[in-house]
PDB file of C-alpha atoms in Angstrom:
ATOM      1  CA  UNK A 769      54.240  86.336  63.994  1.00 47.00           C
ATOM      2  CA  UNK A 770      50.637  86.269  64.327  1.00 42.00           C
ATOM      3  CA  UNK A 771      49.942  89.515  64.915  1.00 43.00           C
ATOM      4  CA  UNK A 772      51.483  91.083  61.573  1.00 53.00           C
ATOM      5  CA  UNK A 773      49.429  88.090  59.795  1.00 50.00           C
ATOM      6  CA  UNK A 774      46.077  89.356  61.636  1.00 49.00           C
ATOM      7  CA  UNK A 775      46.975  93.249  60.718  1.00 52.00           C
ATOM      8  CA  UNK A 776      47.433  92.210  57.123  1.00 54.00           C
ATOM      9  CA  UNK A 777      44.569  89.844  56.256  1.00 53.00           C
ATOM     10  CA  UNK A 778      41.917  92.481  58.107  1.00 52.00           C
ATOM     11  CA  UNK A 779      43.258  95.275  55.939  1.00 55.00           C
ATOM     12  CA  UNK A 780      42.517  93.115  53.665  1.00 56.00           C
ATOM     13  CA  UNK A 781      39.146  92.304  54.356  1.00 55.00           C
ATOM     14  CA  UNK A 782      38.144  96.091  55.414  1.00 55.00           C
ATOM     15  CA  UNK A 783      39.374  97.212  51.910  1.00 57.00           C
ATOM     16  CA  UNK A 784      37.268  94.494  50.508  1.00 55.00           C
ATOM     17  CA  UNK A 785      34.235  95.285  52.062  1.00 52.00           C
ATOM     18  CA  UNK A 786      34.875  98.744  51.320  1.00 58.00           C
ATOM     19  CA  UNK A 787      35.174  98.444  47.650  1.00 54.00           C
ATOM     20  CA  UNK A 788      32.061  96.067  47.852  1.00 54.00           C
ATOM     21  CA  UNK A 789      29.739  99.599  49.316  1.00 52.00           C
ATOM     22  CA  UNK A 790      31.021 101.472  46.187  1.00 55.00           C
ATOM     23  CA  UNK A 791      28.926 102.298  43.247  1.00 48.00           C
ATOM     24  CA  UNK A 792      28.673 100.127  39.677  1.00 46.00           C
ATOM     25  CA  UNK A 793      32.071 102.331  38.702  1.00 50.00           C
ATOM     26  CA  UNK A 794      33.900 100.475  41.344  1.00 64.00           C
ATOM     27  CA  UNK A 795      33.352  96.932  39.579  1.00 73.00           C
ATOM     28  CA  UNK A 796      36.685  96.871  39.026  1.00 79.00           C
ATOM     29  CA  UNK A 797      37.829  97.582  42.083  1.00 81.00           C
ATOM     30  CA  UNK A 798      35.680  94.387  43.534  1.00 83.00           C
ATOM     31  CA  UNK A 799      37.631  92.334  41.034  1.00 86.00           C
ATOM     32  CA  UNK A 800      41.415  93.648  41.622  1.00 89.00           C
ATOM     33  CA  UNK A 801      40.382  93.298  45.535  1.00 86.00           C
ATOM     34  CA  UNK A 802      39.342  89.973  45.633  1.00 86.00           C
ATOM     35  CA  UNK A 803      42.397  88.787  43.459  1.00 91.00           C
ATOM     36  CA  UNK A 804      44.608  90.375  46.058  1.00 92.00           C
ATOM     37  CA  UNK A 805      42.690  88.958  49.289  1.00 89.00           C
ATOM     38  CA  UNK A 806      43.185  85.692  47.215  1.00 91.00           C
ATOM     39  CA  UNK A 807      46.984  86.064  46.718  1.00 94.00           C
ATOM     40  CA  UNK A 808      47.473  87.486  50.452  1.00 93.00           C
ATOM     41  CA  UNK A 809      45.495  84.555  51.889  1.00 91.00           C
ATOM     42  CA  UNK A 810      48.061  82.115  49.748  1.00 94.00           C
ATOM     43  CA  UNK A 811      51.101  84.123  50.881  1.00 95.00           C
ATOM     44  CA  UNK A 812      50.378  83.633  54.041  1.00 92.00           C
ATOM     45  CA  UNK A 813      49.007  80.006  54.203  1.00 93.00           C
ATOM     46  CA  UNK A 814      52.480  79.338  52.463  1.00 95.00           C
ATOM     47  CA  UNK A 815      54.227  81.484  55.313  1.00 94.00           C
ATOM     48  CA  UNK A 816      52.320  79.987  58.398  1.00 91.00           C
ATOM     49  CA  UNK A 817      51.039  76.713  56.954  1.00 92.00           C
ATOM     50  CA  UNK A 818      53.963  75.227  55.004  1.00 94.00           C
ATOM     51  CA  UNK A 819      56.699  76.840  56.850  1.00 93.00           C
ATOM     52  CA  UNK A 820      58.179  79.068  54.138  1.00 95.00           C
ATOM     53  CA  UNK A 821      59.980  81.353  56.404  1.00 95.00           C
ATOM     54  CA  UNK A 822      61.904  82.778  53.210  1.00 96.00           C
ATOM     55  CA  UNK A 823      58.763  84.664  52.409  1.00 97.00           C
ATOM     56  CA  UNK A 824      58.558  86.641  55.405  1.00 96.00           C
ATOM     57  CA  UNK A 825      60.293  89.627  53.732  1.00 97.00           C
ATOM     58  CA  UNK A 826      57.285  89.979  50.969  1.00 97.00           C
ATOM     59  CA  UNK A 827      55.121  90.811  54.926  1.00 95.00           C
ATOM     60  CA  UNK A 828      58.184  93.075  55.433  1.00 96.00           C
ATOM     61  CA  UNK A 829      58.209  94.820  52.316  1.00 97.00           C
ATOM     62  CA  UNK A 830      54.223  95.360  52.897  1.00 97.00           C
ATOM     63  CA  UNK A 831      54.863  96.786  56.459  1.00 96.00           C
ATOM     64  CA  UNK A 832      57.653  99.019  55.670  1.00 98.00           C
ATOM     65  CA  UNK A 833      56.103 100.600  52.612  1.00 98.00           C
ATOM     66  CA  UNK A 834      52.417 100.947  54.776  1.00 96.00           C
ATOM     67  CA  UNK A 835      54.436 102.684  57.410  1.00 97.00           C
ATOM     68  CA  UNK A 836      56.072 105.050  55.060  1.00 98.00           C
ATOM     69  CA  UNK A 837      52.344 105.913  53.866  1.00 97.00           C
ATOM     70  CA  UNK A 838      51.685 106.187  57.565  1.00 97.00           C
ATOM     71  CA  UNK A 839      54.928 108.942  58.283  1.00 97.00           C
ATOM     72  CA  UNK A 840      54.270 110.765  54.817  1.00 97.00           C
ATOM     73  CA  UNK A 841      50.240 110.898  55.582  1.00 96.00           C
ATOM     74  CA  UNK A 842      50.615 112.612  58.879  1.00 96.00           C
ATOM     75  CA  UNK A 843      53.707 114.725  58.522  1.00 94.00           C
ATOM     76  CA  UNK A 844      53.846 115.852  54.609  1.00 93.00           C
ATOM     77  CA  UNK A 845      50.311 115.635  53.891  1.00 93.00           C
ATOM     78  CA  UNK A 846      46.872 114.187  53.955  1.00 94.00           C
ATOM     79  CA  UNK A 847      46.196 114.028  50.352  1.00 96.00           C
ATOM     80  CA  UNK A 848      45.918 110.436  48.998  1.00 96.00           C
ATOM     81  CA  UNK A 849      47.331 110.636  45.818  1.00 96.00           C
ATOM     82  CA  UNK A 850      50.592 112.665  46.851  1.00 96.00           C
ATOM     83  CA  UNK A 851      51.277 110.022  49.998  1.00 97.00           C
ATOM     84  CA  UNK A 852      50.965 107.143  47.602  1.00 97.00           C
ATOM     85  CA  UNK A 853      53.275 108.737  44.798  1.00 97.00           C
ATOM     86  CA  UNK A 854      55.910 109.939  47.406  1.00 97.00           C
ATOM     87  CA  UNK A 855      56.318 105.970  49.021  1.00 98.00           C
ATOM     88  CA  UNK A 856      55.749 104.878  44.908  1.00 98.00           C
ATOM     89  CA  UNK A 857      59.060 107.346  44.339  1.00 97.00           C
ATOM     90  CA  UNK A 858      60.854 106.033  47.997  1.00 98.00           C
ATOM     91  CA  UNK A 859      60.081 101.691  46.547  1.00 98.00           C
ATOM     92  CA  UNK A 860      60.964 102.884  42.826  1.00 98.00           C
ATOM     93  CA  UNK A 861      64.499 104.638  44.591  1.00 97.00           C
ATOM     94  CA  UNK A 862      65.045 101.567  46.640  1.00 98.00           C
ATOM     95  CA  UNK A 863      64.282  98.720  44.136  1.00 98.00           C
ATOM     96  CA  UNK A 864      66.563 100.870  41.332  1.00 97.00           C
ATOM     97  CA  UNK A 865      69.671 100.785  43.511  1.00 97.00           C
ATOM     98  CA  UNK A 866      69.194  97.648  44.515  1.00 97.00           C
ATOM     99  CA  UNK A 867      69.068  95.608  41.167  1.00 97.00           C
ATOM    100  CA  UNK A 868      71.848  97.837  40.132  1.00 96.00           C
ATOM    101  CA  UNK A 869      73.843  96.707  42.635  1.00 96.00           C
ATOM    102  CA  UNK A 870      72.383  92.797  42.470  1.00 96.00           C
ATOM    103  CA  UNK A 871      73.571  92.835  38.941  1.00 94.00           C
ATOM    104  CA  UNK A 872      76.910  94.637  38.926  1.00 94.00           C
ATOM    105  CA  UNK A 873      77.797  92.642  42.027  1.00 93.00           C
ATOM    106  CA  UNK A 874      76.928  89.428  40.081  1.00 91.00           C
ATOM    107  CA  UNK A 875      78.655  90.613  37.402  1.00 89.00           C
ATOM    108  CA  UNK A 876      82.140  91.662  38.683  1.00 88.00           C
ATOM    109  CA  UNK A 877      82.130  87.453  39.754  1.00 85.00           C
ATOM    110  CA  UNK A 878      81.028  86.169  36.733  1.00 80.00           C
ATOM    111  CA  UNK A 879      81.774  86.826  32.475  1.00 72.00           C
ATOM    112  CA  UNK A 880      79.085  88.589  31.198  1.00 72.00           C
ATOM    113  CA  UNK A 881      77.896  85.609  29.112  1.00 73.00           C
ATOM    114  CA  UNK A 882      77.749  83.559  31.901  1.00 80.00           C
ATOM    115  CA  UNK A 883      75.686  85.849  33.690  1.00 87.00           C
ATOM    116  CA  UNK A 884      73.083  85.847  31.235  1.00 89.00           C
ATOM    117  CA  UNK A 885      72.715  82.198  30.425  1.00 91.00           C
ATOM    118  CA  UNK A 886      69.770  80.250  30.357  1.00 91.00           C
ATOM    119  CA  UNK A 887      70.764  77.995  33.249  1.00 89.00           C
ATOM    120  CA  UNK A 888      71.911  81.683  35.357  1.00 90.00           C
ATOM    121  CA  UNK A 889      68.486  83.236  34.227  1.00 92.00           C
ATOM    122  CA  UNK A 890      66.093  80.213  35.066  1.00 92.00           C
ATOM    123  CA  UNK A 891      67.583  77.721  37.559  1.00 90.00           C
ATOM    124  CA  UNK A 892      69.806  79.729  39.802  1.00 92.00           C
ATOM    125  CA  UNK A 893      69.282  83.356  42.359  1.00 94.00           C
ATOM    126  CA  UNK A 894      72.169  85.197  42.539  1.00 95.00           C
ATOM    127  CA  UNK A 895      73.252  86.938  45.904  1.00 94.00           C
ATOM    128  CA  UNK A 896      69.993  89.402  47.270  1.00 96.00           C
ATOM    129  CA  UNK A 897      67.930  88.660  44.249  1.00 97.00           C
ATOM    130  CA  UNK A 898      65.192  86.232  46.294  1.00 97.00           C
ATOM    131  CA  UNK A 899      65.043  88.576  49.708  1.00 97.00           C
ATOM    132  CA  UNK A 900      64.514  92.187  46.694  1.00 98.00           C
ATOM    133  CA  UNK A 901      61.872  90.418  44.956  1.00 98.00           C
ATOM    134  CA  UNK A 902      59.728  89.650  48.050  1.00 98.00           C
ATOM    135  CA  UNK A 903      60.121  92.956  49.344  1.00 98.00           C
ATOM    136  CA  UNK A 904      58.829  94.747  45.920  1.00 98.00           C
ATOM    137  CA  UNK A 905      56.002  91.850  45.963  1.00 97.00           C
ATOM    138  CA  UNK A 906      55.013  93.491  49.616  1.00 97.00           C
ATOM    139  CA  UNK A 907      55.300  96.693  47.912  1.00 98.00           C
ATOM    140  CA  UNK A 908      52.906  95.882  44.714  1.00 97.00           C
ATOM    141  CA  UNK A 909      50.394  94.187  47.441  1.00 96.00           C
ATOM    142  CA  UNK A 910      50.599  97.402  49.651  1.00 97.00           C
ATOM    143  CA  UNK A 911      50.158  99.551  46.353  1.00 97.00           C
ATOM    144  CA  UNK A 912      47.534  97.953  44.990  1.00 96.00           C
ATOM    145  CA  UNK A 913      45.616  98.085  48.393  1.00 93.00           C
ATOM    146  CA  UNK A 914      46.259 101.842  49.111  1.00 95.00           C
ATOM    147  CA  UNK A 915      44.624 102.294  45.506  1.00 94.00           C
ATOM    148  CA  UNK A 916      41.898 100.539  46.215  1.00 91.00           C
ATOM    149  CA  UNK A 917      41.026 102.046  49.057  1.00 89.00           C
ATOM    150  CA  UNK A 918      41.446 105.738  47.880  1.00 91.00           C
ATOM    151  CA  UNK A 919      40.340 105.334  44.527  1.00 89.00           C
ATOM    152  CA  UNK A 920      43.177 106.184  43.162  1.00 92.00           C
ATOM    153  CA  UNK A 921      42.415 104.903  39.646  1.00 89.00           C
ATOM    154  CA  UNK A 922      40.030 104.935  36.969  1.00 84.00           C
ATOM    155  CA  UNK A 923      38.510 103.237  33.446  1.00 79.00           C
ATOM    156  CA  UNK A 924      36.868  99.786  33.216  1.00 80.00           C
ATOM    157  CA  UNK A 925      40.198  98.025  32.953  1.00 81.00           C
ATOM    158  CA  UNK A 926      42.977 100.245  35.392  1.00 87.00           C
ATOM    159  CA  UNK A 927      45.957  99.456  33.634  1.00 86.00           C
ATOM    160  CA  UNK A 928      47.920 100.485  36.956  1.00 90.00           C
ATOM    161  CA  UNK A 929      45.795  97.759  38.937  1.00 91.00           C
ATOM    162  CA  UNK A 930      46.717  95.517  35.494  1.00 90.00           C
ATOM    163  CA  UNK A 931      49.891  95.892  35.942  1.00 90.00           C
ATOM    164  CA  UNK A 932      50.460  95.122  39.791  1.00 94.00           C
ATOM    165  CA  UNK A 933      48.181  92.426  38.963  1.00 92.00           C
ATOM    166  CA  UNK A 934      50.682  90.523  36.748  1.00 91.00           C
ATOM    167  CA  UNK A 935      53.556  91.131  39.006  1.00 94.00           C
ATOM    168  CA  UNK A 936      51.902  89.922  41.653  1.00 95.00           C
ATOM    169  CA  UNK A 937      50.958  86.985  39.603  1.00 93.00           C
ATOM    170  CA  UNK A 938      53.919  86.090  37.969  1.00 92.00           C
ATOM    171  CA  UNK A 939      56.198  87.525  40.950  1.00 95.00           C
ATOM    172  CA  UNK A 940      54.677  84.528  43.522  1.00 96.00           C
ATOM    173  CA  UNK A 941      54.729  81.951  41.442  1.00 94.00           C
ATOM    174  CA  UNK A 942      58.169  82.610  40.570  1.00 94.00           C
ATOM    175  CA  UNK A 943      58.836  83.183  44.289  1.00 96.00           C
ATOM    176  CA  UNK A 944      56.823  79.533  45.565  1.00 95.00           C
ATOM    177  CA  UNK A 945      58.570  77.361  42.722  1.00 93.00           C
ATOM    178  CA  UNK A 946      62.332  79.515  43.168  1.00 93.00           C
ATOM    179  CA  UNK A 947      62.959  79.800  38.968  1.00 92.00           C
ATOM    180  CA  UNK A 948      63.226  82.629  36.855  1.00 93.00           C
ATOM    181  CA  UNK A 949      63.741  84.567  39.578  1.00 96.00           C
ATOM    182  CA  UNK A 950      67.020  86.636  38.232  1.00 95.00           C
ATOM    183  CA  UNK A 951      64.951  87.319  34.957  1.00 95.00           C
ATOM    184  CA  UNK A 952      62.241  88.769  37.272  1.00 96.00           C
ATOM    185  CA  UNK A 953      65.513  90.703  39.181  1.00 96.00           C
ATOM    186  CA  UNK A 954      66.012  91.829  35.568  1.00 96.00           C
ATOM    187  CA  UNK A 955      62.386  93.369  34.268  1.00 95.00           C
ATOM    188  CA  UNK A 956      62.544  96.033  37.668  1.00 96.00           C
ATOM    189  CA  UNK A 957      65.546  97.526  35.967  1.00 96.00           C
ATOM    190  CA  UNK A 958      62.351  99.737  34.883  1.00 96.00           C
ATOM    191  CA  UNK A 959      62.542 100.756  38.438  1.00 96.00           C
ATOM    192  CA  UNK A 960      64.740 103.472  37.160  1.00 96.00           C
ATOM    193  CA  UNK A 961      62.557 105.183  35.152  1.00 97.00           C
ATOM    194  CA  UNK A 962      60.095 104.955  37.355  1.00 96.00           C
ATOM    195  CA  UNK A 963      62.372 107.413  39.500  1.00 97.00           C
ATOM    196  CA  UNK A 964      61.719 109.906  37.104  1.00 95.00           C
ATOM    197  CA  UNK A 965      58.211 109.577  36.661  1.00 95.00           C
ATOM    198  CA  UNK A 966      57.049 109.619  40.454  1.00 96.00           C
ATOM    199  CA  UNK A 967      59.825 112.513  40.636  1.00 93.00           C
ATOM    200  CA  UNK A 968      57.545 114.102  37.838  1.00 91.00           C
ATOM    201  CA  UNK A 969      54.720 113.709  39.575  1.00 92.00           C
ATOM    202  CA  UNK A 970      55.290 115.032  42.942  1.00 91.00           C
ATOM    203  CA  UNK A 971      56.947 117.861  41.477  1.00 87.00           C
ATOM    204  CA  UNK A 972      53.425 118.453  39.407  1.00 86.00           C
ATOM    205  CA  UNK A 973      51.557 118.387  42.547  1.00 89.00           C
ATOM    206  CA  UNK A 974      53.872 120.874  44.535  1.00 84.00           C
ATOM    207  CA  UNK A 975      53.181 123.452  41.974  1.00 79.00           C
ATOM    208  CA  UNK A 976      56.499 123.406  39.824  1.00 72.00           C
ATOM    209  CA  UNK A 977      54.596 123.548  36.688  1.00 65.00           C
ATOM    210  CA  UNK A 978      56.635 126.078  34.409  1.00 64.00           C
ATOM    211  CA  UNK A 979      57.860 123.899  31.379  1.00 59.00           C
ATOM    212  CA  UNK A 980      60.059 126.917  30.882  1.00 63.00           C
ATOM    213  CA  UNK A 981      62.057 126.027  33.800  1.00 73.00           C
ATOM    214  CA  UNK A 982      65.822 124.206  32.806  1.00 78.00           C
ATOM    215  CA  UNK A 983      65.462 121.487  35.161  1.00 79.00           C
ATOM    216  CA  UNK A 984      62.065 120.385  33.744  1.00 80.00           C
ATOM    217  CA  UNK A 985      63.637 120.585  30.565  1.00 82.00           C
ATOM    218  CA  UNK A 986      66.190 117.842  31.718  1.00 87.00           C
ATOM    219  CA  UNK A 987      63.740 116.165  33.766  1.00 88.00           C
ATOM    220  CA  UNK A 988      61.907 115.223  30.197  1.00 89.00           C
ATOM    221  CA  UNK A 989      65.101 114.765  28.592  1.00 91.00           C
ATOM    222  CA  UNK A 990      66.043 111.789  31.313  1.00 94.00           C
ATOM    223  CA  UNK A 991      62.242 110.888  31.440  1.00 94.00           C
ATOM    224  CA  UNK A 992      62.673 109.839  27.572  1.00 93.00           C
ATOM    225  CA  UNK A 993      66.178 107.985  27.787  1.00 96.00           C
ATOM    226  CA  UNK A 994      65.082 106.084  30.618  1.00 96.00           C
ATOM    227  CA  UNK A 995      62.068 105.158  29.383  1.00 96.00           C
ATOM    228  CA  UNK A 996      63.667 103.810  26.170  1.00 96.00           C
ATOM    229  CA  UNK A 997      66.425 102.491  27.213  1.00 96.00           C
ATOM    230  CA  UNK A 998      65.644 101.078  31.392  1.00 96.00           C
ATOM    231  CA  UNK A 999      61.686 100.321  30.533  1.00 96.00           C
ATOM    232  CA  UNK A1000      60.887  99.316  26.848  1.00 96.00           C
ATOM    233  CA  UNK A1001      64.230  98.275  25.864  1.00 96.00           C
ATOM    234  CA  UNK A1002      65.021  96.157  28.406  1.00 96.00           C
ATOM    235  CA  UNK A1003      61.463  94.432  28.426  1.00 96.00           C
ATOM    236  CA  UNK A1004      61.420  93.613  24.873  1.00 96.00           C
ATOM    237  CA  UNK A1005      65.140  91.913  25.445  1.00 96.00           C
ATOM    238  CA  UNK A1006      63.727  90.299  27.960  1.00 96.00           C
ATOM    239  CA  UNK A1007      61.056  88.861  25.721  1.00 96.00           C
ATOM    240  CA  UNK A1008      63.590  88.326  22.886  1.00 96.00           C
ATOM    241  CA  UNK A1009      65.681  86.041  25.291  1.00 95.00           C
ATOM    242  CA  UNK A1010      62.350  83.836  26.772  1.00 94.00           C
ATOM    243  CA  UNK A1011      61.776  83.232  23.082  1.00 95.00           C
ATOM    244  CA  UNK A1012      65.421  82.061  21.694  1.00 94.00           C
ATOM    245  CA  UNK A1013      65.233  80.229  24.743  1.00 93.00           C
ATOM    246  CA  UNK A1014      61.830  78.509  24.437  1.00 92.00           C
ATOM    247  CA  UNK A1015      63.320  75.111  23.938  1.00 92.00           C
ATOM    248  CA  UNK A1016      65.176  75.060  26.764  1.00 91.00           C
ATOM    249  CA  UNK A1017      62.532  75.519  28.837  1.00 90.00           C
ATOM    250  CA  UNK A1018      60.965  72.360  30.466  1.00 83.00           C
ATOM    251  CA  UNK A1019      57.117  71.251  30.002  1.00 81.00           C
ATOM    252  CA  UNK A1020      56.257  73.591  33.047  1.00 79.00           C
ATOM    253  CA  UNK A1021      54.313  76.597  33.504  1.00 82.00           C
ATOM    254  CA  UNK A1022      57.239  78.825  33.811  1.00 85.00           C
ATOM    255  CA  UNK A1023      57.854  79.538  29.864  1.00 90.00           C
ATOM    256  CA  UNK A1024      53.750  80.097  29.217  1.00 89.00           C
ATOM    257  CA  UNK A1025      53.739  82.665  32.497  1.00 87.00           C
ATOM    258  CA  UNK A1026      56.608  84.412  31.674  1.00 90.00           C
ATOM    259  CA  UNK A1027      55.516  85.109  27.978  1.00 92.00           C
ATOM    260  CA  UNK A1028      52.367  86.324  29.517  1.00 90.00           C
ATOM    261  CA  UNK A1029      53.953  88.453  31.840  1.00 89.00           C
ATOM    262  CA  UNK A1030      55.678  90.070  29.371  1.00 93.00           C
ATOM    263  CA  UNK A1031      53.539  90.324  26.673  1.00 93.00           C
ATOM    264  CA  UNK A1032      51.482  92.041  29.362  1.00 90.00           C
ATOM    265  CA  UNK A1033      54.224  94.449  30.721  1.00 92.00           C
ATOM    266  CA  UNK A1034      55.232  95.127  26.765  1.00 94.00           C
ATOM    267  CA  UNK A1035      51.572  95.994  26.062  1.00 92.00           C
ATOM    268  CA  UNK A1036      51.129  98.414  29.192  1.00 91.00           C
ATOM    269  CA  UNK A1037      54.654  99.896  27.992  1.00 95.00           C
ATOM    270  CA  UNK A1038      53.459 101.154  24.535  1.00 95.00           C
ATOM    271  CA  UNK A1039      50.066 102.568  26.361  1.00 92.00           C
ATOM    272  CA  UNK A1040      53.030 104.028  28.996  1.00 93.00           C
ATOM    273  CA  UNK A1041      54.998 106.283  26.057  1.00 94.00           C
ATOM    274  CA  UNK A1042      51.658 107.166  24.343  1.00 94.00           C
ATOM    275  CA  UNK A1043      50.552 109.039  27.684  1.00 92.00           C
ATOM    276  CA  UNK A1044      54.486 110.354  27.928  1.00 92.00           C
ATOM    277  CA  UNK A1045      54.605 111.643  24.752  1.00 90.00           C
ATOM    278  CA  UNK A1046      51.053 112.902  24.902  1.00 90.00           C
ATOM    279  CA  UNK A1047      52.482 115.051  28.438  1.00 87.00           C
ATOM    280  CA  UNK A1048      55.234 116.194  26.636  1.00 85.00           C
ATOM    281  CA  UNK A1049      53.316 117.922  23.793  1.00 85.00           C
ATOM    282  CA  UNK A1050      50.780 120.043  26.238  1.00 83.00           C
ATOM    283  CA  UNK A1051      53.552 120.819  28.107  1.00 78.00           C
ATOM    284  CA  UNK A1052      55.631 122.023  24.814  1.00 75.00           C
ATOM    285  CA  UNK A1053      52.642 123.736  23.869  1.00 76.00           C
ATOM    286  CA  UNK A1054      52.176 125.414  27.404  1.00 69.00           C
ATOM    287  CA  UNK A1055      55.704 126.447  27.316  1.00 63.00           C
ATOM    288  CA  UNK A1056      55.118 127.958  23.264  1.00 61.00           C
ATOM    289  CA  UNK A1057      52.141 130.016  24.409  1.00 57.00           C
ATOM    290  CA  UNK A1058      53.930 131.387  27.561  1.00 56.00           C
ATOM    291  CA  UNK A1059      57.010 132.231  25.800  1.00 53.00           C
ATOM    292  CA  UNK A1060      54.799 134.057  23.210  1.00 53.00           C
ATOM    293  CA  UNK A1061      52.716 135.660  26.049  1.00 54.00           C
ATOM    294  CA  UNK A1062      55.806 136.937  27.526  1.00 53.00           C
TER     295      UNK A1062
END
């Protein structure tokens, strides 16, 4: 046990310190480190401290997904931003299938209203849910490090390190108190789309670049639905629900937090399709000028 807990918090630490010797450009970077040395050292003062030996798969899921960086980095290939997008595409693959199955599972035991009930949403965890949103935390914790350390983002305001920000946030407290946990189960039915986009990306990077081709045709085809339908649609339900519900939440933090979260998530959405459409149009217009080149 306490040599995993050593590994992580010195990773940690070194990534700190690194980000610290950057120039004024990596401001941010200070910031988004020292929130996540501040939400590792809680996890695991909650994990070694107060005995919470139901978080140990959120260490798990950060192990797993750093060795996966490890195999892809020394086997595939050295380049920073492909080994994080290939272990981004292996968590999206993993967390996708896994809610999908969470939910129908759930679903093929209970009526479809029931399953979506205040009381089913807020107070209860059905089967996998607790043990799939730990591992993703690891994930967003090893993500958001691996960033860090390569640089792998840019702007005064990353919305990427934004975004693994709030998860990690709202994903803990969730986690410590053990309520709204299915909801959270719910929002990574985004994971799918995510599929597509890391699928996208490493299949920029390998060269396949001809928007002429038929399967990049499809590929933007299922980038679109997905997006609509697994990503924005399914957020702004989300948000829908939290508010008809409002007044049966209690006087807690959990209503305030989860309208944050997803006001947040909603936000980074509509900034998500303006860069997809935006990609889509270059590449329609790259695929107009070779067609008339040709």
């Amino acid at each position: 046990m306490i040599v995993p807990f050593a590994f992580i918090s010195w990773w940690f630490i070194f990534v700190l310190l690194r980000e610290m010797g950057r120039n004024q450009e990596s401001k941010a970077g200070v910031f988004f480190m020292a929130t996540l040395v501040m939400w590792a050292v809680s996890v695991l003062f909650e994990i070694g401290f107060n005995k919470r030996s139901e978080l140990l798969p959120i260490i798990g899921g950060f192990l797993f997904y750093q060795s996966a960086n490890w195999v892809i980095r020394n086997y595939l290939s050295r380049d920073p931003l492909f080994v994080n997008t290939c272990v981004s595409l292996l968590h999206s693959s993993i967390t996708s299938a896994t809610v999908v199955i969470i939910i129908i599972n759930r679903w093929m035991t209970s009526s479809t209203k029931d399953m979506f009930e205040h009381s089913q949403l807020v107070e209860t965890t059905w089967p996998g849910a607790y043990a799939a949103l730990c591992i993703s935390s690891g994930y967003f914790a090893y993500d958001q490090g691996d960033m860090l350390l390569y640089h792998l983002y840019s702007g005064p305001i990353p919305s990427i390190l934004s975004h693994h920000l709030i998860l990690l946030i709202c994903f803990i407290l969730a986690l410590y108190r053990n309520v709204t946990i299915n909801y959270l189960i719910l929002t990574l039915i985004c994971e799918l789309h995510s599929v597509i986009l890391h699928m996208r990306k490493v299949r920029r990077m390998t060269g396949v670049r001809d928007a002429r081709i038929k399967v990049v045709k499809i590929e933007w085809v299922v980038n679109l639905i997905t997006f609509v339908l697994a990503r924005f649609s399914s957020h702004v339900l989300i948000t829908v629900k939290l508010i008809r519900d409002a007044s049966k939440f209690g006087k807690g933090v959990e209503l305030p937090l989860a309208l944050f979260g997803m006001a947040g998530m909603n936000l980074l959405n509509v900034f998500l399709g303006i860069d997809l459409f935006k990609a889509y149009q270059r590449e329609r217009r790259t695929r107009n000028v070779s067609s008339k080149s040709s």
